[in-house]
């Protein structure tokens, strides 16, 4: 009988331990379910971040292309500006030569030739002065590098 009573006590204790294990297992199931929900949310957030990153990569690629185009346009504008500076320098030289010729004509008292050339020379002089004034009024682009800079006279 003592053995039976002892076995009953041991069995009762084992039932209590098993009940505790069932409760612990139920708690672990709940925690696992919560972890599954959190993992699912993290997967969705990661997918969204991948989409955003993909969009940012595409936008960056587009910006690189636009920047390359702007560099080409700027290079062309620098070349055109340099050519315009050369043309303006030539116009200044031509105008100076015409003024010298007109001065010589006035000095030699040849009014017919002077009055024939005067309107053209005056128009050219005014045009050159207007070009110079607009060039001097325009801002000169400064760069941070030590590359050749185009400066207007």
XYZ file of C-alpha atoms in Angstrom:
153
model
C 0.000 0.000 0.000
C 2.771 2.345 0.779
C 4.159 1.822 -2.680
C 0.777 2.494 -4.218
C 0.354 5.679 -2.202
C 3.827 6.753 -3.220
C 3.060 5.989 -6.870
C -0.167 7.990 -6.593
C 1.781 10.954 -5.173
C 4.413 10.695 -7.904
C 1.695 10.459 -10.561
C -0.069 13.487 -9.087
C 3.187 15.413 -9.142
C 3.801 14.341 -12.735
C 0.294 15.486 -13.675
C 1.022 18.869 -12.076
C 4.338 19.103 -13.961
C 2.565 18.126 -17.185
C -0.093 20.793 -16.528
C 2.691 23.340 -16.080
C 4.338 22.118 -19.281
C 1.020 22.512 -21.124
C 0.717 26.080 -19.810
C 4.343 26.848 -20.806
C 3.754 25.304 -24.225
C 0.580 27.395 -24.652
C 2.570 30.518 -23.742
C 5.311 29.546 -26.188
C 2.702 29.047 -28.918
C 1.355 32.548 -28.228
C 4.883 34.051 -28.294
C 5.642 32.168 -31.518
C 2.429 33.496 -33.079
C 3.433 37.024 -32.073
C 6.904 36.485 -33.541
C 5.346 35.234 -36.774
C 3.234 38.427 -36.962
C 6.297 40.618 -36.288
C 8.316 38.724 -38.911
C 5.492 39.144 -41.423
C 5.445 42.897 -40.739
C 9.230 43.060 -41.122
C 9.001 41.230 -44.456
C 6.403 43.759 -45.674
C 8.531 46.709 -44.488
C 11.596 45.213 -46.178
C 9.657 44.776 -49.425
C 8.574 48.415 -49.243
C 12.161 49.512 -48.599
C 13.326 47.483 -51.600
C 10.744 49.254 -53.778
C 11.791 52.668 -52.457
C 15.460 51.839 -53.001
C 14.707 50.713 -56.554
C 12.897 53.985 -57.216
C 15.808 55.954 -55.761
C 18.240 54.080 -57.992
C 16.127 54.927 -61.048
C 15.867 58.586 -60.014
C 19.624 58.737 -59.408
C 20.283 57.238 -62.844
C 18.015 59.846 -64.411
C 19.794 62.610 -62.498
C 23.154 61.325 -63.720
C 21.893 61.462 -67.313
C 20.508 64.980 -66.832
C 23.776 66.102 -65.255
C 25.753 64.676 -68.172
C 23.498 66.548 -70.590
C 23.931 69.751 -68.608
C 27.703 69.321 -68.692
C 27.566 68.970 -72.485
C 25.325 72.036 -72.806
C 27.608 74.033 -70.505
C 30.633 72.976 -72.532
C 28.902 74.112 -75.723
C 27.940 77.412 -74.113
C 31.542 77.989 -73.041
C 32.706 77.365 -76.610
C 30.044 79.685 -78.032
C 30.932 82.347 -75.490
C 34.620 82.066 -76.389
C 33.722 82.453 -80.075
C 31.559 85.476 -79.296
C 34.441 87.029 -77.374
C 36.672 86.549 -80.421
C 34.013 88.090 -82.686
C 33.619 91.037 -80.329
C 37.395 91.546 -80.279
C 37.376 91.592 -84.082
C 34.488 94.081 -84.085
C 36.418 96.313 -81.728
C 39.461 96.155 -84.035
C 37.339 96.861 -87.152
C 35.608 99.760 -85.422
C 38.934 101.176 -84.275
C 40.276 100.892 -87.817
C 37.182 102.653 -89.204
C 37.556 105.432 -86.660
C 41.212 105.830 -87.687
C 40.235 105.917 -91.378
C 37.525 108.481 -90.672
C 39.964 110.577 -88.694
C 42.397 110.462 -91.609
C 39.624 111.394 -94.046
C 38.608 114.328 -91.899
C 42.244 115.339 -91.551
C 42.767 115.115 -95.355
C 39.482 116.981 -95.839
C 37.737 114.451 -98.030
C 34.105 115.026 -96.990
C 32.468 112.955 -99.754
C 34.237 109.753 -98.730
C 33.812 110.641 -95.054
C 30.042 111.126 -95.367
C 29.783 107.923 -97.383
C 31.519 105.873 -94.687
C 30.232 107.801 -91.660
C 26.767 106.171 -91.307
C 28.174 102.657 -91.622
C 31.039 103.390 -89.262
C 28.711 105.000 -86.713
C 26.307 102.063 -86.840
C 29.192 99.653 -86.377
C 30.574 101.744 -83.528
C 27.195 101.893 -81.773
C 26.663 98.159 -82.318
C 30.121 97.368 -80.886
C 29.575 99.634 -77.908
C 26.199 97.998 -77.231
C 27.787 94.555 -77.405
C 30.545 95.613 -75.038
C 28.064 97.177 -72.633
C 25.900 94.055 -72.548
C 28.969 91.858 -72.137
C 30.226 93.962 -69.257
C 26.775 93.961 -67.647
C 26.471 90.158 -67.833
C 27.818 88.206 -64.858
C 30.938 86.149 -65.444
C 30.573 82.510 -64.420
C 33.113 81.515 -61.795
C 34.150 77.921 -61.227
C 35.965 76.337 -58.321
C 38.519 74.627 -60.517
C 41.635 76.095 -62.052
C 40.379 75.444 -65.583
C 40.525 78.149 -68.215
C 37.911 80.753 -67.499
C 36.276 82.796 -70.227
C 36.401 86.462 -69.341
C 34.834 89.113 -71.468
C 36.967 92.149 -72.348
